[in-house]
Short mmCIF file of C-alpha atoms and ligand atoms in Angstrom, two decimals:
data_model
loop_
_atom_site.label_atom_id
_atom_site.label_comp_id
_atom_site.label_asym_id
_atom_site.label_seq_id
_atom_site.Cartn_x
_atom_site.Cartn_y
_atom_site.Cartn_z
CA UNK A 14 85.41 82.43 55.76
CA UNK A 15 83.00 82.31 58.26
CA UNK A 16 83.22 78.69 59.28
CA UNK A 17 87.22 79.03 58.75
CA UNK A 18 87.41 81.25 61.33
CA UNK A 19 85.57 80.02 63.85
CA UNK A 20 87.51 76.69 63.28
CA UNK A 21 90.77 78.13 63.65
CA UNK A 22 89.55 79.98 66.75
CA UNK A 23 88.63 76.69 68.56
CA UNK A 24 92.20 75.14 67.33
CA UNK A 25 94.16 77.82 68.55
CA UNK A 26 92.80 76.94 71.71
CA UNK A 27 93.54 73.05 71.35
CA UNK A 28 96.74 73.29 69.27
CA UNK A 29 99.42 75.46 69.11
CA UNK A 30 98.94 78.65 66.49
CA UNK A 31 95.83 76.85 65.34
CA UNK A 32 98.07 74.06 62.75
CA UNK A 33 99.91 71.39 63.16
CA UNK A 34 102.57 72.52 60.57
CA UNK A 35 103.59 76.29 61.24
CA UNK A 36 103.30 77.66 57.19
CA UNK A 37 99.78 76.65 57.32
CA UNK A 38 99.03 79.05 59.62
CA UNK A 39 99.20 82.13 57.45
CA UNK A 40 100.33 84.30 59.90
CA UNK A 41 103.01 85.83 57.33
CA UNK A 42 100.57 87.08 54.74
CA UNK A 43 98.20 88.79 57.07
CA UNK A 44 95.52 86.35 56.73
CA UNK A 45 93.85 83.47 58.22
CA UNK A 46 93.92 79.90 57.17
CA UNK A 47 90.98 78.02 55.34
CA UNK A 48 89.89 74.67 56.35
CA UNK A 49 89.60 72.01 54.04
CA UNK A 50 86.44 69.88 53.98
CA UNK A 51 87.09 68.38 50.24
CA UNK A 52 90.14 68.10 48.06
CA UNK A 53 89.62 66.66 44.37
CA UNK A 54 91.73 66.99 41.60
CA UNK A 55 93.27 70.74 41.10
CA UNK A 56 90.62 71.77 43.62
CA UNK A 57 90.60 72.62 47.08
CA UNK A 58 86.96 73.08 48.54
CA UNK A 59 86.94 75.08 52.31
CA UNK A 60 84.32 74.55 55.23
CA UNK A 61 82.61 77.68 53.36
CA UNK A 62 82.32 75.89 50.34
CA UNK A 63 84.87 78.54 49.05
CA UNK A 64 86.61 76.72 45.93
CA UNK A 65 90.41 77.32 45.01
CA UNK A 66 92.85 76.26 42.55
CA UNK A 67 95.68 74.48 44.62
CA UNK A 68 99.13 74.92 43.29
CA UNK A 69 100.69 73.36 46.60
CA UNK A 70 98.90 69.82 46.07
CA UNK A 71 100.04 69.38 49.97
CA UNK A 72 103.20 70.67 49.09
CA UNK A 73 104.17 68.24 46.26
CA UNK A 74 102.81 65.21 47.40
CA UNK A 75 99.67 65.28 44.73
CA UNK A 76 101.28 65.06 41.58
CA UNK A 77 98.24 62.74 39.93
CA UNK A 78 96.03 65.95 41.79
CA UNK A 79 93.65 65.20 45.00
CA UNK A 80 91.91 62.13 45.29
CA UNK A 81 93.07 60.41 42.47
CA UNK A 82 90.46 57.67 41.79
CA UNK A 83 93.69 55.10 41.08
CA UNK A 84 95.05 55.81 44.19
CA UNK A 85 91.86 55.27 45.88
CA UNK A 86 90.56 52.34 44.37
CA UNK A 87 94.26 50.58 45.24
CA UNK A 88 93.98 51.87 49.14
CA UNK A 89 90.65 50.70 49.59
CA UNK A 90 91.53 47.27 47.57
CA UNK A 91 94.85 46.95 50.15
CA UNK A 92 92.82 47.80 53.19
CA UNK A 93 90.78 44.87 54.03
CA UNK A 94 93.89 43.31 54.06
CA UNK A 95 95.42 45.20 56.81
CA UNK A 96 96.41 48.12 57.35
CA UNK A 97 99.74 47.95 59.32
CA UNK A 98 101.76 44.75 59.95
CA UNK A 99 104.54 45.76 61.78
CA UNK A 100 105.74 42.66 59.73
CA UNK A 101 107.41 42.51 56.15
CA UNK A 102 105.08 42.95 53.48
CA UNK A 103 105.43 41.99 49.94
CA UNK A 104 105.10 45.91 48.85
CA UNK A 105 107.80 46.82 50.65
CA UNK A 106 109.55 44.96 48.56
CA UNK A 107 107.90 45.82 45.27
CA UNK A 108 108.57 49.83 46.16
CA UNK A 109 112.70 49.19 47.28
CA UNK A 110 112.93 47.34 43.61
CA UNK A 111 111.30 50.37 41.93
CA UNK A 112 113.04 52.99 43.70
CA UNK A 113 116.35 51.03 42.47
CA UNK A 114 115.22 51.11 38.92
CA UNK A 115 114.21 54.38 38.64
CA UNK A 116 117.63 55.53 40.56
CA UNK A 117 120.66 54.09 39.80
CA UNK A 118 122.71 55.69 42.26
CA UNK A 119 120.28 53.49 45.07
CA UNK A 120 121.33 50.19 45.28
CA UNK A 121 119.45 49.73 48.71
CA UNK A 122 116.53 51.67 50.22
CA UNK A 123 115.26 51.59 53.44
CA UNK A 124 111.71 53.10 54.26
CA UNK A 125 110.78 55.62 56.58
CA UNK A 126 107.74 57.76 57.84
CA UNK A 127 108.42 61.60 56.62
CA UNK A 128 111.07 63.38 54.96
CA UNK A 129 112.50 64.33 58.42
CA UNK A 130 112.78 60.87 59.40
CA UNK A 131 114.57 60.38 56.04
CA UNK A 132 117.18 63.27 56.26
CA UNK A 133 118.04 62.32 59.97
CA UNK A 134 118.96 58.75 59.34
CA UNK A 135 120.69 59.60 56.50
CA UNK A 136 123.02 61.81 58.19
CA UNK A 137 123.40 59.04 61.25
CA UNK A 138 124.06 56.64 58.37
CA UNK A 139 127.12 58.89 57.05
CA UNK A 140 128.55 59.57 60.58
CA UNK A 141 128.53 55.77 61.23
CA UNK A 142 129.75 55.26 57.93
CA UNK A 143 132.24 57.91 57.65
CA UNK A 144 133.20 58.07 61.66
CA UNK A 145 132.88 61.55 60.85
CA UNK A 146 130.87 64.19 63.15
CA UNK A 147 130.19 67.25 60.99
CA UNK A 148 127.53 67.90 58.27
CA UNK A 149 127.56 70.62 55.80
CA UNK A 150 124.49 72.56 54.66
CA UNK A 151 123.45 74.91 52.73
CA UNK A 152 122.00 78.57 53.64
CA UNK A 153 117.98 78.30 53.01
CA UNK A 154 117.39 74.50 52.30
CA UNK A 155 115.06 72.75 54.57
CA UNK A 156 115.57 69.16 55.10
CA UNK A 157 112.65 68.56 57.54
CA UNK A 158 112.99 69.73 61.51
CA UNK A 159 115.75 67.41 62.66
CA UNK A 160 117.88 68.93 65.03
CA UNK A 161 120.89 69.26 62.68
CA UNK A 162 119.13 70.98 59.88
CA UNK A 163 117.31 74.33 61.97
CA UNK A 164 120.60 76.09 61.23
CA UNK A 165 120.10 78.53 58.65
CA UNK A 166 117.20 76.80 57.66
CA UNK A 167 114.54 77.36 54.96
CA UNK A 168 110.76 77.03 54.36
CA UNK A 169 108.77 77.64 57.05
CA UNK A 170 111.62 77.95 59.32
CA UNK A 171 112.42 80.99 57.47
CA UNK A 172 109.03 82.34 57.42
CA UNK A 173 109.03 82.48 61.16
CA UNK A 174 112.24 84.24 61.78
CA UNK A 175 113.68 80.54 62.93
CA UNK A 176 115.93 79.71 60.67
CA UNK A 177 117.98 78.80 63.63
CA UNK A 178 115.58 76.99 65.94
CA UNK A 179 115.75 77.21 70.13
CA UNK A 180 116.13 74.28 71.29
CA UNK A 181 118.75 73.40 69.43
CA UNK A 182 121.89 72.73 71.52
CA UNK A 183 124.83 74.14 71.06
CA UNK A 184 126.82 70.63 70.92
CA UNK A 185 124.34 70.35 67.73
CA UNK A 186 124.61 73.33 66.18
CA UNK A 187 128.36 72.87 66.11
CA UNK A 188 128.23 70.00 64.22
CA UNK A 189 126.31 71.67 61.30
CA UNK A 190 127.95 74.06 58.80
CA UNK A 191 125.91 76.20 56.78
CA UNK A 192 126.86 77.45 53.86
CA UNK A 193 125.72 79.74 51.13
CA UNK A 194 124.29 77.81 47.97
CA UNK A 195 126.20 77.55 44.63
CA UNK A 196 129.52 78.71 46.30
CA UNK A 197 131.79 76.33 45.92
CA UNK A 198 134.83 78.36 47.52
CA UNK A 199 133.20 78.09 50.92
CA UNK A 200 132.41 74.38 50.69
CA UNK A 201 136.41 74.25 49.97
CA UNK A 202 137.28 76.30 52.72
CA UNK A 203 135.03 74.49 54.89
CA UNK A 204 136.38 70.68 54.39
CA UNK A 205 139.53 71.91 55.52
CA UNK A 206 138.23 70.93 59.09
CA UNK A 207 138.59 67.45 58.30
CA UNK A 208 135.89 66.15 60.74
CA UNK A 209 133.19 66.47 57.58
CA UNK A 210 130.97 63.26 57.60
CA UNK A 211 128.51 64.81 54.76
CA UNK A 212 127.33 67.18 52.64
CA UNK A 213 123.52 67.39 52.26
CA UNK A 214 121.64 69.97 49.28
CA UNK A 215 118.58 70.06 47.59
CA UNK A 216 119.97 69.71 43.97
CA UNK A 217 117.31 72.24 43.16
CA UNK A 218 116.17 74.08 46.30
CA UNK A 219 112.01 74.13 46.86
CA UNK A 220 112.18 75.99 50.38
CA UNK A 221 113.85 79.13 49.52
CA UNK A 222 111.32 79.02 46.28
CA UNK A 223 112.71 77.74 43.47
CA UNK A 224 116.57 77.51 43.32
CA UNK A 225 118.74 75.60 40.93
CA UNK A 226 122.09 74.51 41.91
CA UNK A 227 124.64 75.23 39.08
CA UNK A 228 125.61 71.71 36.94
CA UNK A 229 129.20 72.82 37.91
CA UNK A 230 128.81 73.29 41.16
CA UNK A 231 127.20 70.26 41.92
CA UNK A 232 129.84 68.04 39.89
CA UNK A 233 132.67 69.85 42.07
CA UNK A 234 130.81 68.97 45.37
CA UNK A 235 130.72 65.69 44.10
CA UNK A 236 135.02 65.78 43.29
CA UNK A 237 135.14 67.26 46.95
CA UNK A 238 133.19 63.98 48.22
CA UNK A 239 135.45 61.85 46.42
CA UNK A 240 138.85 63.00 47.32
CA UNK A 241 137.69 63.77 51.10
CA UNK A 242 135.73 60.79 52.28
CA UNK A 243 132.75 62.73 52.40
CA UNK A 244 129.11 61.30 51.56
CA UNK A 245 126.86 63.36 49.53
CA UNK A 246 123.74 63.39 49.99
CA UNK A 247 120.82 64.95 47.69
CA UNK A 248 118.07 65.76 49.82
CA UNK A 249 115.22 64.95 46.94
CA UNK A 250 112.46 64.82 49.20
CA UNK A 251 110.51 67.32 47.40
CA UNK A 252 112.74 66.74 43.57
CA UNK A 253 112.17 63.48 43.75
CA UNK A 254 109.67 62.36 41.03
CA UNK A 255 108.48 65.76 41.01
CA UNK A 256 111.25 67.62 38.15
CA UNK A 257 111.38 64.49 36.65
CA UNK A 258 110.78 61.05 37.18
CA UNK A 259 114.54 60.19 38.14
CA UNK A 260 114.91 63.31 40.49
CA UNK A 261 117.38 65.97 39.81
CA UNK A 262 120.37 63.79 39.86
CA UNK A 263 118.78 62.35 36.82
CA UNK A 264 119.14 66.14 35.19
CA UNK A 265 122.33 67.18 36.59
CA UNK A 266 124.40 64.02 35.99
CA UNK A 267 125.70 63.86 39.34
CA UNK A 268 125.31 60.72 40.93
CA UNK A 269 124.67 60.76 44.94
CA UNK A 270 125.73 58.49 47.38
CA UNK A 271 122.92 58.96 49.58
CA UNK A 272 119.40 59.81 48.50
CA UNK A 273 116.02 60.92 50.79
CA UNK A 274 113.11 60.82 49.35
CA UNK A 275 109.44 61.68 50.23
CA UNK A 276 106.35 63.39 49.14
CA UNK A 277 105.37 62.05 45.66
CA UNK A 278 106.79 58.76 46.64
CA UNK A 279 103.79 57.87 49.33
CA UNK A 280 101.35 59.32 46.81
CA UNK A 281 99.77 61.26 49.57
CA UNK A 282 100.04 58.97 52.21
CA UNK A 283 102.82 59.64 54.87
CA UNK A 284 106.46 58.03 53.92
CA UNK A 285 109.84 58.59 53.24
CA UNK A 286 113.11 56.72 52.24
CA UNK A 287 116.60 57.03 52.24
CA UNK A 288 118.76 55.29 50.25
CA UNK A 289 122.06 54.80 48.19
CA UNK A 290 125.31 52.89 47.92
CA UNK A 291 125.22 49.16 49.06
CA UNK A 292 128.29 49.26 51.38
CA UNK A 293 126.91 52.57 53.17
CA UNK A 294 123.31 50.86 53.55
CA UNK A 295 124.45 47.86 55.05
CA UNK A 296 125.75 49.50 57.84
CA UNK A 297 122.25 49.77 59.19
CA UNK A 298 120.94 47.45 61.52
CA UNK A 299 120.22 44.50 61.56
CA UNK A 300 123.53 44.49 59.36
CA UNK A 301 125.18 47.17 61.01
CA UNK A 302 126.02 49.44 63.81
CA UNK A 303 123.66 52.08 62.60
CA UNK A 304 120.20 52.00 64.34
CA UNK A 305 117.16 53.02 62.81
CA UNK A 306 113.63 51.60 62.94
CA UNK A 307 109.97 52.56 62.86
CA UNK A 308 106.61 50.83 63.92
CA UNK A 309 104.88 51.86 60.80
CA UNK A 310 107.47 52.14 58.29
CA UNK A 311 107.14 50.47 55.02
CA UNK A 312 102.76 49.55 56.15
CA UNK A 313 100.97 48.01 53.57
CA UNK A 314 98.85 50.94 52.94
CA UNK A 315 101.47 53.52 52.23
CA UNK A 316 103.44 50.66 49.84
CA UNK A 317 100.68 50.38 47.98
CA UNK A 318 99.69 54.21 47.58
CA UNK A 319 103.08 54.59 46.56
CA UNK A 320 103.74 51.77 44.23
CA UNK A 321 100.34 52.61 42.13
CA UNK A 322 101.95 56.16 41.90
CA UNK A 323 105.01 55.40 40.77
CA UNK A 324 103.47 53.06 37.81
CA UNK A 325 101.08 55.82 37.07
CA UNK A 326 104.37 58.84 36.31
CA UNK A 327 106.04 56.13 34.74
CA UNK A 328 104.17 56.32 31.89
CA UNK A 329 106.02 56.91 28.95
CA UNK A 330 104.17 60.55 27.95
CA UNK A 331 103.40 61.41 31.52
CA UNK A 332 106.27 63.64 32.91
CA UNK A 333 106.65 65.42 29.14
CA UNK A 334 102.91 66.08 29.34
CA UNK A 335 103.01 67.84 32.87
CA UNK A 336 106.48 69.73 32.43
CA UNK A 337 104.64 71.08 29.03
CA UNK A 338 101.98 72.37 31.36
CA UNK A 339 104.39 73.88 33.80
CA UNK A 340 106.32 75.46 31.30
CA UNK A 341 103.29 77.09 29.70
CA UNK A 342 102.30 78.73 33.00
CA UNK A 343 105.80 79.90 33.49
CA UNK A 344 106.49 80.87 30.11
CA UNK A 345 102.95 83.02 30.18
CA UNK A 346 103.93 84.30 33.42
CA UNK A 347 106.94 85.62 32.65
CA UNK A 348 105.01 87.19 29.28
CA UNK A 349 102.25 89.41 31.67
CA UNK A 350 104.91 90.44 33.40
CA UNK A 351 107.52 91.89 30.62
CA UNK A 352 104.35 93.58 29.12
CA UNK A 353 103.85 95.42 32.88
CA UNK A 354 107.56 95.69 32.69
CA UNK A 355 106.94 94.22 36.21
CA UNK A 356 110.16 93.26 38.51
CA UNK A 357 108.68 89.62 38.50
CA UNK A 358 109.92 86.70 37.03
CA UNK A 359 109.38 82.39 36.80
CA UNK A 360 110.88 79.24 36.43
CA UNK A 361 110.24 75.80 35.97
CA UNK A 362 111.36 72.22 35.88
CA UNK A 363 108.73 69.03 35.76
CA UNK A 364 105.81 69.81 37.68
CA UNK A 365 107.45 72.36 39.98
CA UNK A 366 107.82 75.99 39.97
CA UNK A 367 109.32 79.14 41.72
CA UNK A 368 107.58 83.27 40.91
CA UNK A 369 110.12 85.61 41.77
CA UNK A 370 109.16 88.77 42.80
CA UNK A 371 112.56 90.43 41.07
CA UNK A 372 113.90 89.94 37.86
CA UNK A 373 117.43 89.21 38.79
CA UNK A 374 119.30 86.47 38.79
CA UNK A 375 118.36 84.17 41.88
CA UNK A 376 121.25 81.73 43.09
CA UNK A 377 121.21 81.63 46.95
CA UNK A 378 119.04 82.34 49.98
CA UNK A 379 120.03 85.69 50.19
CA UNK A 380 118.58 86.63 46.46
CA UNK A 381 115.40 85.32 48.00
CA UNK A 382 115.52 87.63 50.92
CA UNK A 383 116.12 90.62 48.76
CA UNK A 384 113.10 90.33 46.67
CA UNK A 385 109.83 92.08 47.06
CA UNK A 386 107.72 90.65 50.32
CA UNK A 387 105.02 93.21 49.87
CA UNK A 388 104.50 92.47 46.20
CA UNK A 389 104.39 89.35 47.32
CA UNK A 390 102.05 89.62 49.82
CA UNK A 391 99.33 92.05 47.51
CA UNK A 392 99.83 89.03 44.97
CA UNK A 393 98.99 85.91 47.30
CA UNK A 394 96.03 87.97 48.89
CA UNK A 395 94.72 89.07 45.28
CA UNK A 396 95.09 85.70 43.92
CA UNK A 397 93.66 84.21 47.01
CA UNK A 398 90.55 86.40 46.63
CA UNK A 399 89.77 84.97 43.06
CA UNK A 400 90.42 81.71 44.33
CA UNK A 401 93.74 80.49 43.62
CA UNK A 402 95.99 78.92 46.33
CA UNK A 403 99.87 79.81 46.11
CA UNK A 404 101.75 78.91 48.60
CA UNK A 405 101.49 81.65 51.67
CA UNK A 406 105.37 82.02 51.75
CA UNK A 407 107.57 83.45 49.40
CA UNK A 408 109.99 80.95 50.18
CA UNK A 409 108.22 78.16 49.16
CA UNK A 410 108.08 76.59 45.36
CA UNK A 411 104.80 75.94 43.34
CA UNK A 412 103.44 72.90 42.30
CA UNK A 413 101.06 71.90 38.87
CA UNK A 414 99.63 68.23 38.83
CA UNK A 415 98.64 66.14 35.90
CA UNK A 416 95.16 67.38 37.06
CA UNK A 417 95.56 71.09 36.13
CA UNK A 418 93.79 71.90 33.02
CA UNK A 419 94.58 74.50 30.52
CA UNK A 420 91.54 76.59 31.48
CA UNK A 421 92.67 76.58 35.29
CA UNK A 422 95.96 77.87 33.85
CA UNK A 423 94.88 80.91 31.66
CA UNK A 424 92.80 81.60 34.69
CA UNK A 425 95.12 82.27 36.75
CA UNK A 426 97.12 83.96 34.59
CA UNK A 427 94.56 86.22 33.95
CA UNK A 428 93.94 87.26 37.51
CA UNK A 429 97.63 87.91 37.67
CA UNK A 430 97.24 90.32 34.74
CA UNK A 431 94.48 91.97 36.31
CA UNK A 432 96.34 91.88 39.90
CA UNK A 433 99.42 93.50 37.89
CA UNK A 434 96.75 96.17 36.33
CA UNK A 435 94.82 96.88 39.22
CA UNK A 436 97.52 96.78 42.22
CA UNK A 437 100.80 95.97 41.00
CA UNK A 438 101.05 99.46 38.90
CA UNK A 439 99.74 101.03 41.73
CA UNK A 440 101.62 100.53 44.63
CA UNK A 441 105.09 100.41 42.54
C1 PLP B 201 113.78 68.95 50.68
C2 PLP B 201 113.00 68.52 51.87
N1 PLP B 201 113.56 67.68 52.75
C3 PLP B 201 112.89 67.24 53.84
C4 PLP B 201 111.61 67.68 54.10
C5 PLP B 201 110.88 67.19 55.31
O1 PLP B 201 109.85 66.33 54.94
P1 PLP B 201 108.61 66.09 55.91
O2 PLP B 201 107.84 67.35 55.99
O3 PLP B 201 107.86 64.95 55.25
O4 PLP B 201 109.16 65.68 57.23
C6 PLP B 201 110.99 68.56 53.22
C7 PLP B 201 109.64 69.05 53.48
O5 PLP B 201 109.14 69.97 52.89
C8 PLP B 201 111.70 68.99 52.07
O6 PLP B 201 111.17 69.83 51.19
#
């Protein structure tokens, strides 16, 4: 770590807490952050030549794995053609037509930057749609650092202790409701305000780990929206393409009328989208009174990055193949830690996965917060040792790619074993 920490010395001086996103910094498992020279594959190589197994593949993006040689060949072919236009592009247009097929609940898409950027104009979209002002959320999902989201906010907000963010202003933070996940007596009590523009969730929460909103819960929200004027919006930023090819609304049967998208959908380049019913997209400018805009949105680069990814999950065998995987880790997981009769459990769906360090039931935020940090903790540290990367945050999900052998997965399941053996007995 020796280069690592002198690196992270020097950026602490030049940016704040070393990292320009705050869960990289480490700070909550006692350690400090590696730098990345090399990323290939399942592999993460540090500026100490250190070598890890990545299950965060920059969380989610990196389905295909790092440096997919597809991806690259297709970025480099693009490039000498440009690399931003600030123009219309014929990608942009290729990627809109495949987000439509592979969603039917988007009839139009517009492209964005980031998730944030995604989540924020989708909520301006419903306000100018709805002439609504409020937005209800729920208790531990993230949806990126827009003002009306760091309310009861998860991921790294909750890491910090932010979950409500200063800076916020008041006028904002009365305009969001948060509520607790999978209840659907508050979200009744809640519309009673009648000022309720939307209601944005992460059909299956990935920032309070790995969360699944009930079927029933999520078809009731969807009643709600319908008899109350009230968009619905399913945050699938990080679900998107990454459960399954068609998102979790392609699980649940619950059709949005708003989607966001992100991650997997720039294949590792930076871009979002929000999209969803034709008469609430063409309220957006040039069409409509809703502005939004963005000098590189939709470049030629990301389109392309992007479209090559979305052909390469749509193969037929590609998302049984990696949920296989996935479910062999969990189900193996789960396995070690019945014969330790350890208080740990796992869950999976796609290429995305949550440990639990309890073996109850977890439904909401607050489950999360009443599992075991310091088994966590021991865990991440043990597992970083023997070089395997989990996220540093036990309110973050996991993520396998297509890259991830077999051997990298008995691996790491055998370190877990001996962490369970070695520490886990002891300290419990
Ligand atoms: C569900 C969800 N929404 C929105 C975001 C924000 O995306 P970004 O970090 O690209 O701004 C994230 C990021 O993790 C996310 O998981």
């Amino acid at each position: 770590m020796k280069n690592s920490t002198k690196l992270f010395k020097q950026a602490k001086k030049y940016i704040p807490g070393g990292v320009n996103s705050p869960v990289r910094a480490f700070s909550s498992v006692g350690k400090t952050p590696f730098f990345i020279k090399e990323a290939k594959g399942q592999y993460l190589t540090d500026e100490d030549n250190n070598k890890y197994i990545d299950f965060i593949g920059s969380w989610g993006a990196q389905i295909l794995g790092h440096s997919d040689k597809r991806i690259i060949k297709e970025i480099t072919r693009i490039i000498h053609s440009g690399i931003t236009y600030g123009a219309p592009c014929k990608n942009e247009v290729m990627l809109a037509k495949e987000i439509t097929k592979i969603y039917p609940s988007i009839e139009k898409v517009r492209m964005v930057n980031s998730g944030t950027e995604a989540t924020m104009s989708a909520i301006r979209l419903a306000r100018g749609f709805t002439k609504k002002d409020k937005v209800i959320k729920f208790n531990g999902c993230y949806h990126g650092h827009g003002d009306s989201f760091l309310i009861k906010a998860g991921s790294g907000a909750s890491t910090f202790g932010t979950p409500n963010s200063l800076g916020v202003t008041k006028a904002n933070a009365k305009d969001t409701i948060s509520l607790p996940y999978n209840d659907i007596k508050q979200v009744q009590k809640a519309i009673k305000s009648k000022n309720i523009a939307c209601i944005i969730i992460e059909p299956i929460a990935g920032n309070m780990n790995f969360i699944r909103a009930n079927k029933i819960f999520l078809k009731k929200l969807r009643i709600l929206c319908n008899q109350n004027n009230i968009i619905l919006i399913f945050d699938e930023v990080m679900t998107g393409f990454r459960v399954a090819k068609g998102g979790a609304q392609s699980l649940c049967g619950v059709k949005p009328d708003l989607t966001t998208l992100g991650k997997v959908l720039g294949g590792g380049l930076p871009v979002g989208a929000f999209g969803g019913r034709k008469d609430i997209m063409d309220n957006l400018a040039p069409l409509g009174g809703v502005y939004q805009a963005g000098t590189l949105s939709g470049n030629p680069l990301a389109m392309a990055a992007g479209l090559k990814t979305l052909e390469i999950i749509s193969k037929p065998k590609y998302f049984k193949g990696l949920s296989k995987k996935t479910e062999y880790f969990i189900s193996k997981i789960n396995k070690v830690a019945q014969k330790y009769q350890a208080d740990i459990s796992a869950d999976s769906q796609g290429g995305m996965f949550g440990i639990y360090f309890t073996k109850r039931e977890v439904t909401n935020y607050n489950d999360i917060l009443n599992t075991n940090e310091n088994n966590f903790i021991s865990f991440f540290q043990y597992m970083l040792k023997n070089g395997i990367f989990f996220a540093p945050s036990m309110f973050e999900a996991g993520f396998i790619s297509s890259s991830h052998t077999k051997k990298d997965i008995d691996y790491t399941v055998k370190i877990f074993e001996k962490w369970l053996k070695e520490i886990y007995l002891s300290i419990n």
